[in-house]
PDB file of C-alpha atoms and ligand atoms in Angstrom:
ATOM      1  CA  MET A   1     -19.048   3.950  13.516  1.00 95.00           C
ATOM      2  CA  ARG A   2     -21.670   6.838  12.934  1.00 97.00           C
ATOM      3  CA  HIS A   3     -25.113   6.274  11.799  1.00 97.00           C
ATOM      4  CA  ALA A   4     -27.422   8.284   9.498  1.00 97.00           C
ATOM      5  CA  THR A   5     -30.990   7.676   8.464  1.00 95.00           C
ATOM      6  CA  LEU A   6     -31.282   8.178   4.773  1.00 93.00           C
ATOM      7  CA  ALA A   7     -34.608   7.442   3.008  1.00 84.00           C
ATOM      8  CA  GLY A   8     -35.853   5.313   6.001  1.00 87.00           C
ATOM      9  CA  ARG A   9     -32.741   3.144   6.109  1.00 90.00           C
ATOM     10  CA  THR A  10     -29.965   3.603   8.747  1.00 96.00           C
ATOM     11  CA  MET A  11     -26.604   3.598   7.187  1.00 97.00           C
ATOM     12  CA  ALA A  12     -23.525   2.708   9.410  1.00 98.00           C
ATOM     13  CA  PHE A  13     -20.272   4.494   8.363  1.00 98.00           C
ATOM     14  CA  ALA A  14     -16.752   5.385   9.784  1.00 98.00           C
ATOM     15  CA  ASP A  15     -15.842   8.884   9.565  1.00 98.00           C
ATOM     16  CA  HIS A  16     -12.339   9.928  10.658  1.00 97.00           C
ATOM     17  CA  GLY A  17     -10.462  13.087  10.255  1.00 95.00           C
ATOM     18  CA  ASP A  18     -11.064  16.312   8.711  1.00 93.00           C
ATOM     19  CA  ARG A  19     -11.343  17.661   5.130  1.00 82.00           C
ATOM     20  CA  PRO A  20     -10.734  17.125   2.101  1.00 95.00           C
ATOM     21  CA  PRO A  21     -13.297  14.235   1.840  1.00 97.00           C
ATOM     22  CA  LEU A  22     -12.335  10.635   0.657  1.00 98.00           C
ATOM     23  CA  LEU A  23     -15.241   8.195   0.253  1.00 98.00           C
ATOM     24  CA  LEU A  24     -14.242   4.622   0.507  1.00 98.00           C
ATOM     25  CA  VAL A  25     -16.564   2.001  -1.044  1.00 99.00           C
ATOM     26  CA  HIS A  26     -16.016  -1.602  -0.211  1.00 98.00           C
ATOM     27  CA  GLY A  27     -16.012  -4.581  -2.140  1.00 98.00           C
ATOM     28  CA  PHE A  28     -18.106  -7.981  -2.017  1.00 98.00           C
ATOM     29  CA  PRO A  29     -18.950  -9.531   0.440  1.00 98.00           C
ATOM     30  CA  LEU A  30     -17.130  -7.128   2.729  1.00 98.00           C
ATOM     31  CA  ASP A  31     -17.798  -4.162   4.926  1.00 98.00           C
ATOM     32  CA  HIS A  32     -15.992  -0.920   5.697  1.00 98.00           C
ATOM     33  CA  SER A  33     -13.477  -2.653   7.870  1.00 98.00           C
ATOM     34  CA  LEU A  34     -11.702  -3.507   4.490  1.00 98.00           C
ATOM     35  CA  TRP A  35     -10.431   0.012   4.696  1.00 98.00           C
ATOM     36  CA  LEU A  36      -9.025   0.038   8.331  1.00 98.00           C
ATOM     37  CA  PRO A  37      -5.557   0.546   7.105  1.00 98.00           C
ATOM     38  CA  GLN A  38      -6.635   3.639   5.116  1.00 98.00           C
ATOM     39  CA  LEU A  39      -8.683   5.006   7.973  1.00 97.00           C
ATOM     40  CA  ASP A  40      -5.707   4.937  10.171  1.00 96.00           C
ATOM     41  CA  ALA A  41      -3.156   6.209   7.670  1.00 96.00           C
ATOM     42  CA  LEU A  42      -4.976   8.851   5.995  1.00 97.00           C
ATOM     43  CA  SER A  43      -7.446  10.514   8.482  1.00 96.00           C
ATOM     44  CA  ALA A  44      -4.403  12.625   9.689  1.00 94.00           C
ATOM     45  CA  THR A  45      -4.663  14.650   6.492  1.00 94.00           C
ATOM     46  CA  ARG A  46      -8.183  14.172   5.365  1.00 96.00           C
ATOM     47  CA  ARG A  47     -11.723  13.197   6.179  1.00 98.00           C
ATOM     48  CA  VAL A  48     -12.113   9.477   5.358  1.00 98.00           C
ATOM     49  CA  ILE A  49     -15.549   8.278   5.000  1.00 98.00           C
ATOM     50  CA  ALA A  50     -16.349   4.414   4.851  1.00 98.00           C
ATOM     51  CA  PRO A  51     -19.727   3.058   4.881  1.00 98.00           C
ATOM     52  CA  ASP A  52     -21.182  -0.338   5.294  1.00 98.00           C
ATOM     53  CA  LEU A  53     -23.212  -0.636   2.062  1.00 98.00           C
ATOM     54  CA  ALA A  54     -26.928  -1.510   2.283  1.00 98.00           C
ATOM     55  CA  GLY A  55     -26.974  -5.273   3.091  1.00 98.00           C
ATOM     56  CA  PHE A  56     -23.479  -5.296   4.609  1.00 98.00           C
ATOM     57  CA  GLY A  57     -22.110  -4.898   7.957  1.00 98.00           C
ATOM     58  CA  ALA A  58     -23.615  -2.879  10.603  1.00 97.00           C
ATOM     59  CA  THR A  59     -26.051  -1.369   8.110  1.00 97.00           C
ATOM     60  CA  GLY A  60     -27.434  -4.749   6.824  1.00 94.00           C
ATOM     61  CA  GLY A  61     -31.125  -5.205   5.762  1.00 93.00           C
ATOM     62  CA  ALA A  62     -31.895  -5.603   2.416  1.00 95.00           C
ATOM     63  CA  GLY A  63     -29.656  -4.638  -0.532  1.00 95.00           C
ATOM     64  CA  HIS A  64     -30.641  -2.988  -3.615  1.00 96.00           C
ATOM     65  CA  GLU A  65     -31.820  -4.717  -7.070  1.00 93.00           C
ATOM     66  CA  SER A  66     -29.301  -2.534  -8.760  1.00 97.00           C
ATOM     67  CA  LEU A  67     -25.877  -1.054  -7.967  1.00 98.00           C
ATOM     68  CA  ASP A  68     -27.466   2.451  -8.870  1.00 98.00           C
ATOM     69  CA  GLY A  69     -29.228   2.052  -5.414  1.00 97.00           C
ATOM     70  CA  HIS A  70     -25.903   1.968  -3.637  1.00 98.00           C
ATOM     71  CA  ALA A  71     -24.557   4.949  -5.696  1.00 98.00           C
ATOM     72  CA  ASP A  72     -27.749   6.770  -4.712  1.00 97.00           C
ATOM     73  CA  ASP A  73     -27.242   5.912  -1.020  1.00 97.00           C
ATOM     74  CA  LEU A  74     -23.674   7.488  -1.095  1.00 98.00           C
ATOM     75  CA  ALA A  75     -24.908  10.457  -2.639  1.00 98.00           C
ATOM     76  CA  ALA A  76     -27.472  10.728   0.262  1.00 97.00           C
ATOM     77  CA  LEU A  77     -24.710  10.238   2.669  1.00 98.00           C
ATOM     78  CA  LEU A  78     -22.793  13.096   1.140  1.00 98.00           C
ATOM     79  CA  ASP A  79     -25.816  15.191   1.430  1.00 97.00           C
ATOM     80  CA  HIS A  80     -26.344  14.192   5.137  1.00 97.00           C
ATOM     81  CA  LEU A  81     -22.652  15.079   5.907  1.00 97.00           C
ATOM     82  CA  GLY A  82     -22.789  18.354   4.088  1.00 97.00           C
ATOM     83  CA  ILE A  83     -20.215  17.345   1.595  1.00 97.00           C
ATOM     84  CA  ASP A  84     -20.518  18.541  -1.974  1.00 97.00           C
ATOM     85  CA  ARG A  85     -17.719  16.724  -3.605  1.00 97.00           C
ATOM     86  CA  ALA A  86     -15.282  13.822  -2.449  1.00 98.00           C
ATOM     87  CA  VAL A  87     -12.688  11.679  -4.195  1.00 98.00           C
ATOM     88  CA  VAL A  88     -14.525   8.408  -4.687  1.00 98.00           C
ATOM     89  CA  ASN A  89     -12.394   5.075  -4.159  1.00 98.00           C
ATOM     90  CA  GLY A  90     -14.240   1.765  -4.907  1.00 98.00           C
ATOM     91  CA  LEU A  91     -12.569  -1.554  -4.737  1.00 98.00           C
ATOM     92  CA  SER A  92     -14.049  -4.289  -6.975  1.00 98.00           C
ATOM     93  CA  MET A  93     -17.773  -3.981  -6.520  1.00 98.00           C
ATOM     94  CA  GLY A  94     -17.062  -0.687  -4.834  1.00 98.00           C
ATOM     95  CA  GLY A  95     -15.637   0.226  -8.193  1.00 98.00           C
ATOM     96  CA  TYR A  96     -18.883  -1.099 -10.037  1.00 98.00           C
ATOM     97  CA  ILE A  97     -20.630   1.314  -7.634  1.00 98.00           C
ATOM     98  CA  ALA A  98     -18.107   4.144  -8.292  1.00 98.00           C
ATOM     99  CA  PHE A  99     -18.904   3.828 -11.913  1.00 98.00           C
ATOM    100  CA  ALA A 100     -22.642   4.070 -11.312  1.00 98.00           C
ATOM    101  CA  PHE A 101     -22.008   7.013  -9.169  1.00 98.00           C
ATOM    102  CA  TRP A 102     -20.244   8.624 -11.857  1.00 98.00           C
ATOM    103  CA  ARG A 103     -22.919   8.179 -14.194  1.00 98.00           C
ATOM    104  CA  ARG A 104     -25.612   9.422 -11.930  1.00 98.00           C
ATOM    105  CA  HIS A 105     -23.862  12.075  -9.645  1.00 98.00           C
ATOM    106  CA  ARG A 106     -20.689  13.107 -11.285  1.00 98.00           C
ATOM    107  CA  ALA A 107     -20.816  16.711 -10.229  1.00 98.00           C
ATOM    108  CA  ARG A 108     -20.092  14.954  -6.732  1.00 98.00           C
ATOM    109  CA  VAL A 109     -16.729  13.410  -7.842  1.00 98.00           C
ATOM    110  CA  ALA A 110     -13.517  15.276  -7.341  1.00 98.00           C
ATOM    111  CA  GLY A 111     -11.502  12.324  -8.267  1.00 98.00           C
ATOM    112  CA  LEU A 112     -11.711   8.671  -9.023  1.00 98.00           C
ATOM    113  CA  VAL A 113      -9.699   5.678  -7.596  1.00 98.00           C
ATOM    114  CA  LEU A 114     -10.666   2.378  -9.190  1.00 99.00           C
ATOM    115  CA  THR A 115      -9.117  -0.267  -6.990  1.00 98.00           C
ATOM    116  CA  CYS A 116      -8.838  -4.010  -8.262  1.00 98.00           C
ATOM    117  CA  THR A 117     -12.081  -3.449 -10.162  1.00 98.00           C
ATOM    118  CA  ARG A 118     -13.017  -3.870 -13.771  1.00 98.00           C
ATOM    119  CA  ALA A 119     -15.358  -1.935 -16.302  1.00 98.00           C
ATOM    120  CA  ALA A 120     -16.876  -4.895 -18.095  1.00 98.00           C
ATOM    121  CA  ALA A 121     -20.260  -6.266 -17.108  1.00 98.00           C
ATOM    122  CA  ASP A 122     -20.596 -10.039 -16.250  1.00 98.00           C
ATOM    123  CA  SER A 123     -20.112 -12.723 -18.710  1.00 97.00           C
ATOM    124  CA  GLU A 124     -22.893 -15.155 -19.037  1.00 97.00           C
ATOM    125  CA  ALA A 125     -20.631 -17.762 -17.270  1.00 98.00           C
ATOM    126  CA  ALA A 126     -20.024 -15.315 -14.420  1.00 97.00           C
ATOM    127  CA  ARG A 127     -23.812 -14.651 -14.165  1.00 98.00           C
ATOM    128  CA  ALA A 128     -24.436 -18.532 -14.041  1.00 98.00           C
ATOM    129  CA  GLY A 129     -21.835 -18.740 -11.172  1.00 97.00           C
ATOM    130  CA  ARG A 130     -23.671 -15.837  -9.293  1.00 97.00           C
ATOM    131  CA  TYR A 131     -26.963 -17.602  -9.486  1.00 97.00           C
ATOM    132  CA  GLN A 132     -25.403 -20.838  -8.210  1.00 97.00           C
ATOM    133  CA  SER A 133     -24.012 -18.705  -5.275  1.00 97.00           C
ATOM    134  CA  ILE A 134     -27.397 -17.351  -4.419  1.00 98.00           C
ATOM    135  CA  VAL A 135     -28.930 -20.740  -4.319  1.00 97.00           C
ATOM    136  CA  SER A 136     -26.107 -22.174  -2.031  1.00 97.00           C
ATOM    137  CA  ILE A 137     -26.328 -18.959   0.201  1.00 97.00           C
ATOM    138  CA  GLU A 138     -30.024 -19.346   0.487  1.00 95.00           C
ATOM    139  CA  ALA A 139     -29.537 -22.963   1.538  1.00 96.00           C
ATOM    140  CA  ASP A 140     -26.395 -23.011   3.625  1.00 96.00           C
ATOM    141  CA  GLY A 141     -25.546 -19.417   4.447  1.00 96.00           C
ATOM    142  CA  VAL A 142     -22.281 -17.543   3.617  1.00 97.00           C
ATOM    143  CA  GLY A 143     -20.021 -20.230   4.868  1.00 97.00           C
ATOM    144  CA  PRO A 144     -19.524 -22.072   1.493  1.00 97.00           C
ATOM    145  CA  LEU A 145     -18.867 -18.656  -0.190  1.00 97.00           C
ATOM    146  CA  ALA A 146     -16.277 -17.833   2.359  1.00 97.00           C
ATOM    147  CA  ASP A 147     -14.460 -21.181   1.741  1.00 97.00           C
ATOM    148  CA  ALA A 148     -14.539 -20.676  -2.021  1.00 96.00           C
ATOM    149  CA  MET A 149     -13.752 -16.740  -2.086  1.00 97.00           C
ATOM    150  CA  VAL A 150     -11.076 -15.981   0.635  1.00 98.00           C
ATOM    151  CA  PRO A 151      -8.299 -17.887  -1.092  1.00 97.00           C
ATOM    152  CA  LYS A 152      -9.093 -15.762  -4.077  1.00 98.00           C
ATOM    153  CA  LEU A 153      -9.189 -12.423  -2.122  1.00 98.00           C
ATOM    154  CA  VAL A 154      -5.805 -12.769  -0.750  1.00 98.00           C
ATOM    155  CA  THR A 155      -2.564 -14.241  -2.006  1.00 98.00           C
ATOM    156  CA  PRO A 156      -1.120 -17.522  -0.548  1.00 97.00           C
ATOM    157  CA  ALA A 157       1.622 -15.432   1.032  1.00 96.00           C
ATOM    158  CA  ALA A 158      -0.853 -13.130   2.770  1.00 97.00           C
ATOM    159  CA  PRO A 159      -0.093 -12.829   6.720  1.00 95.00           C
ATOM    160  CA  ALA A 160      -2.055 -15.182   8.756  1.00 96.00           C
ATOM    161  CA  ASP A 161      -3.749 -12.236  10.630  1.00 97.00           C
ATOM    162  CA  VAL A 162      -4.770 -10.622   7.373  1.00 97.00           C
ATOM    163  CA  ARG A 163      -6.311 -13.802   5.921  1.00 97.00           C
ATOM    164  CA  SER A 164      -8.267 -14.536   9.380  1.00 97.00           C
ATOM    165  CA  MET A 165      -9.333 -10.907   9.295  1.00 98.00           C
ATOM    166  CA  VAL A 166     -10.866 -11.216   5.746  1.00 98.00           C
ATOM    167  CA  ASP A 167     -12.250 -14.760   6.616  1.00 98.00           C
ATOM    168  CA  ALA A 168     -14.066 -13.415   9.727  1.00 98.00           C
ATOM    169  CA  MET A 169     -15.391 -10.376   7.580  1.00 98.00           C
ATOM    170  CA  VAL A 170     -16.849 -12.528   4.760  1.00 98.00           C
ATOM    171  CA  ARG A 171     -18.453 -14.978   7.422  1.00 98.00           C
ATOM    172  CA  ARG A 172     -20.055 -12.127   9.450  1.00 97.00           C
ATOM    173  CA  GLN A 173     -21.946 -10.570   6.450  1.00 98.00           C
ATOM    174  CA  PRO A 174     -25.703 -11.296   6.452  1.00 97.00           C
ATOM    175  CA  ALA A 175     -26.820 -13.923   3.892  1.00 97.00           C
ATOM    176  CA  ARG A 176     -29.656 -11.642   2.469  1.00 97.00           C
ATOM    177  CA  GLY A 177     -27.407  -8.668   1.749  1.00 97.00           C
ATOM    178  CA  VAL A 178     -24.767 -10.952   0.100  1.00 98.00           C
ATOM    179  CA  ALA A 179     -27.447 -12.560  -2.124  1.00 98.00           C
ATOM    180  CA  ASP A 180     -28.889  -9.070  -3.007  1.00 98.00           C
ATOM    181  CA  ALA A 181     -25.415  -8.036  -3.962  1.00 98.00           C
ATOM    182  CA  LEU A 182     -24.955 -10.899  -6.156  1.00 98.00           C
ATOM    183  CA  ARG A 183     -28.227 -10.181  -8.051  1.00 98.00           C
ATOM    184  CA  ALA A 184     -27.220  -6.518  -8.451  1.00 98.00           C
ATOM    185  CA  MET A 185     -23.776  -7.254  -9.622  1.00 98.00           C
ATOM    186  CA  SER A 186     -25.138  -9.681 -12.291  1.00 98.00           C
ATOM    187  CA  ALA A 187     -27.251  -6.935 -13.530  1.00 98.00           C
ATOM    188  CA  ARG A 188     -24.858  -4.089 -13.877  1.00 98.00           C
ATOM    189  CA  PRO A 189     -24.124  -2.775 -17.262  1.00 98.00           C
ATOM    190  CA  ASP A 190     -20.842  -2.453 -19.073  1.00 98.00           C
ATOM    191  CA  SER A 191     -19.059   0.584 -17.896  1.00 98.00           C
ATOM    192  CA  THR A 192     -16.507   0.363 -20.795  1.00 98.00           C
ATOM    193  CA  PRO A 193     -18.321   3.166 -22.816  1.00 98.00           C
ATOM    194  CA  ASP A 194     -17.987   5.548 -19.909  1.00 98.00           C
ATOM    195  CA  LEU A 195     -14.226   5.392 -19.691  1.00 98.00           C
ATOM    196  CA  ALA A 196     -13.418   7.663 -22.425  1.00 98.00           C
ATOM    197  CA  GLY A 197     -15.758  10.513 -21.000  1.00 98.00           C
ATOM    198  CA  ILE A 198     -14.143  10.389 -17.395  1.00 98.00           C
ATOM    199  CA  THR A 199     -12.972  13.955 -16.919  1.00 97.00           C
ATOM    200  CA  VAL A 200     -11.826  14.060 -13.326  1.00 98.00           C
ATOM    201  CA  PRO A 201      -8.344  12.836 -12.079  1.00 98.00           C
ATOM    202  CA  THR A 202      -8.363   8.993 -11.869  1.00 98.00           C
ATOM    203  CA  LEU A 203      -5.976   6.548 -10.434  1.00 98.00           C
ATOM    204  CA  VAL A 204      -6.234   2.771 -11.161  1.00 98.00           C
ATOM    205  CA  VAL A 205      -4.724   0.380  -8.715  1.00 98.00           C
ATOM    206  CA  ALA A 206      -4.012  -3.243  -9.457  1.00 98.00           C
ATOM    207  CA  GLY A 207      -2.718  -6.191  -7.478  1.00 98.00           C
ATOM    208  CA  ALA A 208       0.123  -7.684  -9.481  1.00 98.00           C
ATOM    209  CA  ASP A 209      -1.151 -11.087  -8.037  1.00 98.00           C
ATOM    210  CA  ASP A 210      -4.873 -10.308  -8.291  1.00 98.00           C
ATOM    211  CA  VAL A 211      -6.613 -13.598  -9.613  1.00 98.00           C
ATOM    212  CA  ILE A 212     -10.137 -11.938  -9.773  1.00 98.00           C
ATOM    213  CA  VAL A 213      -9.338  -8.719 -11.758  1.00 98.00           C
ATOM    214  CA  PRO A 214      -5.905  -9.539 -13.577  1.00 98.00           C
ATOM    215  CA  ALA A 215      -3.602  -6.521 -13.417  1.00 98.00           C
ATOM    216  CA  ALA A 216      -3.351  -6.502 -17.408  1.00 98.00           C
ATOM    217  CA  GLU A 217      -7.257  -5.974 -17.338  1.00 98.00           C
ATOM    218  CA  ALA A 218      -6.831  -3.069 -14.924  1.00 98.00           C
ATOM    219  CA  ALA A 219      -4.055  -1.664 -17.092  1.00 98.00           C
ATOM    220  CA  ALA A 220      -6.282  -1.897 -20.268  1.00 98.00           C
ATOM    221  CA  MET A 221      -8.893   0.030 -18.232  1.00 98.00           C
ATOM    222  CA  ALA A 222      -6.653   2.764 -17.262  1.00 98.00           C
ATOM    223  CA  ALA A 223      -5.257   3.198 -20.748  1.00 98.00           C
ATOM    224  CA  ALA A 224      -8.903   3.926 -21.822  1.00 98.00           C
ATOM    225  CA  ILE A 225      -9.578   6.637 -19.123  1.00 98.00           C
ATOM    226  CA  PRO A 226      -7.880  10.128 -20.248  1.00 98.00           C
ATOM    227  CA  GLY A 227      -4.828  10.936 -18.257  1.00 97.00           C
ATOM    228  CA  ALA A 228      -5.539   8.097 -15.675  1.00 98.00           C
ATOM    229  CA  GLY A 229      -2.703   6.906 -13.557  1.00 98.00           C
ATOM    230  CA  LEU A 230      -1.806   3.369 -12.986  1.00 98.00           C
ATOM    231  CA  VAL A 231      -0.105   1.631 -10.074  1.00 98.00           C
ATOM    232  CA  THR A 232       0.404  -1.968  -9.767  1.00 98.00           C
ATOM    233  CA  ILE A 233       1.140  -3.086  -6.237  1.00 98.00           C
ATOM    234  CA  PRO A 234       3.765  -5.914  -6.250  1.00 97.00           C
ATOM    235  CA  GLY A 235       2.849  -8.925  -3.963  1.00 96.00           C
ATOM    236  CA  ALA A 236      -0.708  -7.870  -3.767  1.00 98.00           C
ATOM    237  CA  GLY A 237      -3.849  -9.904  -4.520  1.00 98.00           C
ATOM    238  CA  HIS A 238      -7.385  -8.498  -4.822  1.00 98.00           C
ATOM    239  CA  LEU A 239      -7.449  -6.685  -1.557  1.00 98.00           C
ATOM    240  CA  ALA A 240      -4.441  -4.794  -2.447  1.00 98.00           C
ATOM    241  CA  ASN A 241      -5.100  -2.056   0.235  1.00 98.00           C
ATOM    242  CA  LEU A 242      -5.290  -4.650   2.969  1.00 97.00           C
ATOM    243  CA  GLU A 243      -2.477  -6.845   1.802  1.00 97.00           C
ATOM    244  CA  GLU A 244       0.170  -4.238   1.112  1.00 98.00           C
ATOM    245  CA  PRO A 245      -1.047  -1.232   2.778  1.00 98.00           C
ATOM    246  CA  GLY A 246       2.276   0.694   2.754  1.00 98.00           C
ATOM    247  CA  ALA A 247       2.601   0.558  -1.186  1.00 98.00           C
ATOM    248  CA  TYR A 248      -1.231   1.225  -1.501  1.00 98.00           C
ATOM    249  CA  ASN A 249      -1.311   4.317   0.899  1.00 98.00           C
ATOM    250  CA  ALA A 250       1.776   5.781  -0.670  1.00 98.00           C
ATOM    251  CA  ALA A 251       0.025   5.518  -4.110  1.00 98.00           C
ATOM    252  CA  LEU A 252      -3.170   6.896  -2.757  1.00 98.00           C
ATOM    253  CA  ARG A 253      -1.503   9.710  -0.992  1.00 97.00           C
ATOM    254  CA  ALA A 254       0.566  10.812  -4.002  1.00 97.00           C
ATOM    255  CA  PHE A 255      -2.658  10.809  -6.135  1.00 98.00           C
ATOM    256  CA  LEU A 256      -4.794  12.671  -3.408  1.00 97.00           C
ATOM    257  CA  GLU A 257      -2.137  15.494  -3.371  1.00 95.00           C
ATOM    258  CA  ARG A 258      -2.467  15.799  -7.211  1.00 94.00           C
ATOM    259  CA  VAL A 259      -6.150  16.047  -6.738  1.00 95.00           C
ATOM    260  CA  ASP A 260      -5.722  18.710  -4.043  1.00 92.00           C
ATOM    261  CA  ALA A 261      -3.518  20.768  -6.402  1.00 90.00           C
ATOM    262  CA  THR A 262      -6.237  20.812  -8.970  1.00 85.00           C
ATOM    263  CA  VAL A 263      -8.988  22.207  -6.843  1.00 71.00           C
TER     264      VAL A 263
HETATM  265  C1  MLT B   1     -15.466  -7.885  -5.147  1.00 78.73           C
HETATM  266  O1  MLT B   1     -14.400  -8.095  -4.623  1.00 78.73           O
HETATM  267  O2  MLT B   1     -16.076  -6.903  -4.822  1.00 78.73           O
HETATM  268  C2  MLT B   1     -15.980  -8.982  -6.020  1.00 78.73           C
HETATM  269  O3  MLT B   1     -14.985  -9.834  -6.347  1.00 78.73           O
HETATM  270  C3  MLT B   1     -16.527  -8.445  -7.221  1.00 78.73           C
HETATM  271  C4  MLT B   1     -17.139  -9.431  -8.030  1.00 78.73           C
HETATM  272  O4  MLT B   1     -17.696 -10.569  -7.686  1.00 78.73           O
HETATM  273  O5  MLT B   1     -17.411  -9.154  -9.342  1.00 78.73           O
END
């Protein structure tokens, strides 16, 4: 892991390979290790950067009240690395942050990959669930959240080593950062109005068996983005990149080659 001090906060990030840059934004309540199969497979042909977002992993500390703060951290990280534009790939919460990044820093986006994510804001019921989780985390730590979430993050058919890796990843996240992210996600705006104005090459990736973001919802989002591609990964749940890395990496590689051809 490398470290960069950005606006008084030290951010930890993996940085493998050489250009062109691909920025990988992890989901909730995870860290950069979500992307290990992509760091391994893609760094032979590009520079793969995967931070631990504020509040998570080796970055830790406080999170942000708004996902905009995470988007601004990513822009500051690119500044620090001397990178003007990158393909930005966000999974789930990482996708919400990718939308915020698009709104705030679109000149820095060479292409977008929206993995197992949605454009809609939280429903009232989803917000209420997040507040309950915050109360539980503040009382009992992240263990109960891990018990509830891990079975939704991966399919029942996931290999035992993948399931235990995800379980350990969730359990090691700092309670404060997890609670801060729940608050920030509950406050996020609806990104649906932004979809028609996305002008960079975009790929939507769905897990066919994702129970958090149904594949049909991801398909509807792809249809609303001009020219976006859609790949639905058979046998994959919410963490499609980790559960089916072969199919996921093939889809990502094909998309990145298409982006390379446009610049
Ligand atoms: C994620 O995987 O990042 C979360 O499921 C997103 C969410 O809770 O909305």
